[in-house]
CSV table of C-alpha atoms in Angstrom, one decimal:
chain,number,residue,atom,x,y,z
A,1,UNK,CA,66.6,29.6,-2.4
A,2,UNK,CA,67.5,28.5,1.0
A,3,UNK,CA,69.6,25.3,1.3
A,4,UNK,CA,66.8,22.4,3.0
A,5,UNK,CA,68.6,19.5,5.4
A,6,UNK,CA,65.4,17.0,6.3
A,7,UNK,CA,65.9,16.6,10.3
A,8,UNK,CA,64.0,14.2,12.2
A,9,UNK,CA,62.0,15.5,14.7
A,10,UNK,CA,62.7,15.5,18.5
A,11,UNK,CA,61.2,12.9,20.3
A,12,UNK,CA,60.7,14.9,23.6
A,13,UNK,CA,58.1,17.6,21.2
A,14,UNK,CA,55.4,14.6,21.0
A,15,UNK,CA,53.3,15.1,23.3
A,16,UNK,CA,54.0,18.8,24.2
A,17,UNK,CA,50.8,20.4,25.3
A,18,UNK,CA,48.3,18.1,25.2
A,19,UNK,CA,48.0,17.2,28.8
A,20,UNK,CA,46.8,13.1,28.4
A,21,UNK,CA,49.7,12.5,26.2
A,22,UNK,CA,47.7,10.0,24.2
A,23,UNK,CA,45.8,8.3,27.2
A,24,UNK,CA,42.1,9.2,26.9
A,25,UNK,CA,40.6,11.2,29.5
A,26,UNK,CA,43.0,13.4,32.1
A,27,UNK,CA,43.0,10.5,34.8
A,28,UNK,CA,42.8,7.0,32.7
A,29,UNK,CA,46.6,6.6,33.2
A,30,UNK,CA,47.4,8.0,36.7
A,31,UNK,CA,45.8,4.8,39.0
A,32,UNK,CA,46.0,1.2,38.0
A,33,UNK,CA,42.4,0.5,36.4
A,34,UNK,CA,42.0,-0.8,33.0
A,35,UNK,CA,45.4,-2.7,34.0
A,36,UNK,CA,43.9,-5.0,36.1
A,37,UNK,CA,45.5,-4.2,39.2
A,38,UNK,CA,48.7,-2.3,40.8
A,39,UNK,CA,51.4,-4.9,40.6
A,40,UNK,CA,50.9,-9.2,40.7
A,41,UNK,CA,47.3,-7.9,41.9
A,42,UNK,CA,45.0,-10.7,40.4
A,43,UNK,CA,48.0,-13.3,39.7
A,44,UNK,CA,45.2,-16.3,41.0
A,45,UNK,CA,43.0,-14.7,40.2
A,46,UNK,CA,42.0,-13.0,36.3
A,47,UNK,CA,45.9,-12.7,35.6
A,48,UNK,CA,46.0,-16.5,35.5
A,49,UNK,CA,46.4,-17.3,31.9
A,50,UNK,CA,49.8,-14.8,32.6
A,51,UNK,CA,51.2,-16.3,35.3
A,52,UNK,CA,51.0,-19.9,33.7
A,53,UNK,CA,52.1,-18.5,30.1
A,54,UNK,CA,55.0,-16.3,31.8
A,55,UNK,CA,55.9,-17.2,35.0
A,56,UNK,CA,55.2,-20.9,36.2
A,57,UNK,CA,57.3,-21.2,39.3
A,58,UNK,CA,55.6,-17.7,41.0
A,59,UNK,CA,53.5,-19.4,43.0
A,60,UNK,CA,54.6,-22.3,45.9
A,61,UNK,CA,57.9,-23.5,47.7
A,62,UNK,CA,60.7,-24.5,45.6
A,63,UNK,CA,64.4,-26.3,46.0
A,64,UNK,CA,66.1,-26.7,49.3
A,65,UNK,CA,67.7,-24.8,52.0
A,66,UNK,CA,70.3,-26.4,53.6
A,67,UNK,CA,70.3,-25.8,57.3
A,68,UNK,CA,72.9,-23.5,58.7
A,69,UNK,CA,74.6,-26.2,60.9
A,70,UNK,CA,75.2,-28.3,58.9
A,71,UNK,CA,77.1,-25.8,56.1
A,72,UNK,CA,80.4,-26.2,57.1
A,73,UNK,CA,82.4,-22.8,56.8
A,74,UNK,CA,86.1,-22.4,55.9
A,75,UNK,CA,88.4,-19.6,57.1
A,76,UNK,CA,90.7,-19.2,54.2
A,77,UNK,CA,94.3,-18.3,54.3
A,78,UNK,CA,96.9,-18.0,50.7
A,79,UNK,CA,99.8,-19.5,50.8
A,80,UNK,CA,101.2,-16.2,50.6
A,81,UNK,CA,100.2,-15.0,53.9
A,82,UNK,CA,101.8,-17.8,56.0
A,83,UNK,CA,105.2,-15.9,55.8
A,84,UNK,CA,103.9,-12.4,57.5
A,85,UNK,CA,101.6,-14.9,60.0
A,86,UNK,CA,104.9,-16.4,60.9
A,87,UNK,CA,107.0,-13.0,61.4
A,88,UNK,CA,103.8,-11.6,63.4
A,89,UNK,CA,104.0,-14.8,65.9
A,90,UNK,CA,107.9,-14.3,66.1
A,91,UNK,CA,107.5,-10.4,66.7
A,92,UNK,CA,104.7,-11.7,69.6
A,93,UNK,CA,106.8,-14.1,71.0
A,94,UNK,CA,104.2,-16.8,70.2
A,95,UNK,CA,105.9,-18.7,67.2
A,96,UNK,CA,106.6,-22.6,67.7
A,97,UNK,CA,109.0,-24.4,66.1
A,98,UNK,CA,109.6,-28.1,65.1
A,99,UNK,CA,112.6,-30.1,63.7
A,100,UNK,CA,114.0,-26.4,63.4
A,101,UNK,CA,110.8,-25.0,61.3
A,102,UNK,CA,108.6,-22.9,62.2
A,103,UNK,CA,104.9,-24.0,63.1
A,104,UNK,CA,101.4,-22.4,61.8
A,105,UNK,CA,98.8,-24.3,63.4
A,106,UNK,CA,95.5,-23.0,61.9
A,107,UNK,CA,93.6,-24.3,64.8
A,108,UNK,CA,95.1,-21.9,67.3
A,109,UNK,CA,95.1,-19.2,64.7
A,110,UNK,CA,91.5,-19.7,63.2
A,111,UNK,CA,91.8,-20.7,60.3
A,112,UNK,CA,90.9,-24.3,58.7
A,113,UNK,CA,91.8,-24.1,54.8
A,114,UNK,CA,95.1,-23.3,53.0
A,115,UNK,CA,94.3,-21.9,49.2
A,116,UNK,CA,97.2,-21.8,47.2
A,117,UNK,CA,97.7,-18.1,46.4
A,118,UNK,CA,100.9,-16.6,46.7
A,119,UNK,CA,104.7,-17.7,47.2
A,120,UNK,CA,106.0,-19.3,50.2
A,121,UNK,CA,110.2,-18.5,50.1
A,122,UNK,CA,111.0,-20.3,53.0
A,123,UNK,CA,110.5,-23.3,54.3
A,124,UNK,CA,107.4,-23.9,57.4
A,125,UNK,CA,105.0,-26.6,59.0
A,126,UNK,CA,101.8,-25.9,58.7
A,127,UNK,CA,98.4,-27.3,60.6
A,128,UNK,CA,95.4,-27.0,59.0
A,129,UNK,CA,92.3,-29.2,58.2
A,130,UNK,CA,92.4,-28.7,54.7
A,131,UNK,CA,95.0,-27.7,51.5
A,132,UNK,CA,94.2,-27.1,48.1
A,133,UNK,CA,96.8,-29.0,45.3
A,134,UNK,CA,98.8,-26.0,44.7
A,135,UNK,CA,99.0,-25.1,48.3
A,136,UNK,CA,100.8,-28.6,48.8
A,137,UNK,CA,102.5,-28.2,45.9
A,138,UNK,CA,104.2,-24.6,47.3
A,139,UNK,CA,104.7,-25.5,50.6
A,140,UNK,CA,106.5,-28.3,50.5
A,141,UNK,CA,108.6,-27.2,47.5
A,142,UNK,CA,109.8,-24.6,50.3
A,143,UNK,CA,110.9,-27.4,52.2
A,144,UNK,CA,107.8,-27.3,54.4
A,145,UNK,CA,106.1,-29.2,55.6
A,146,UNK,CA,101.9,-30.1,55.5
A,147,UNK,CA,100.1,-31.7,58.6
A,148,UNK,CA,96.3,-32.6,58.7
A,149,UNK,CA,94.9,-33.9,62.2
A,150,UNK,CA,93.3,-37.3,61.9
């Protein structure tokens, strides 16, 4: 007598051959009848008891967009990157320099904010309209220096 290991059935021999594969007659599941539309057909309409059970906020304007002018946008720069800005002005001729340090003014360079990313091994002045703690906190234990306009 041959040795019997129970095996569950493949899902994919279901519905093998029988050409409505469970839904009625041959078209009852190809088009979107007996559904009550394609899609959020009928959401105001008979779908209404869904939409206020499942999704509330579907219909009508909500929050607030902000207008694009008055978003102010930052042009980042790590603290990290101030030492090959620097080397790049000096190979361009274009690097300043006060009290004997070397200037990056973010104003002629395009950027506004100073993240704090990075190491900074030597010491520099830099120009920008806004630092983050640590930047401070690295630049000026370089020996640098931090300048925001008024």
């Amino acid at each position: 007598m041959g040795l019997y290991i129970p095996r569950r059935k493949k899902a994919s021999r279901k519905y093998r051959g029988t050409r409505s594969c469970g839904w009625g007659r041959v078209a009852q599941h190809r088009g979107s009848g007996r559904k009550g539309g394609k899609g959020h057909a009928g959401m105001h309409k008979h779908k209404w008891t869904w939409v206020l059970k499942y999704a509330r906020d579907y219909f009508g304007k909500h929050g607030f967009h902000r207008p694009p002018e008055v978003v102010r946008k930052y042009v980042e720069v790590n603290v990290g990157e101030l030492e090959d800005i620097a080397d790049r002005l000096a190979k361009e001729g274009r690097l300043e320099f006060k009290d004997g340090l070397p200037v990056i003014d973010g104003f002629k360079l395009g950027f506004n904010k100073v993240l704090g990313g990075g190491r900074l091994s030597r010491p520099m002045v830099v120009v920008a309209e806004s630092f983050t703690e640590r930047a401070v906190e690295k630049i000026t234990a370089a020996g640098g220096q931090v300048v925001r306009p008024q």
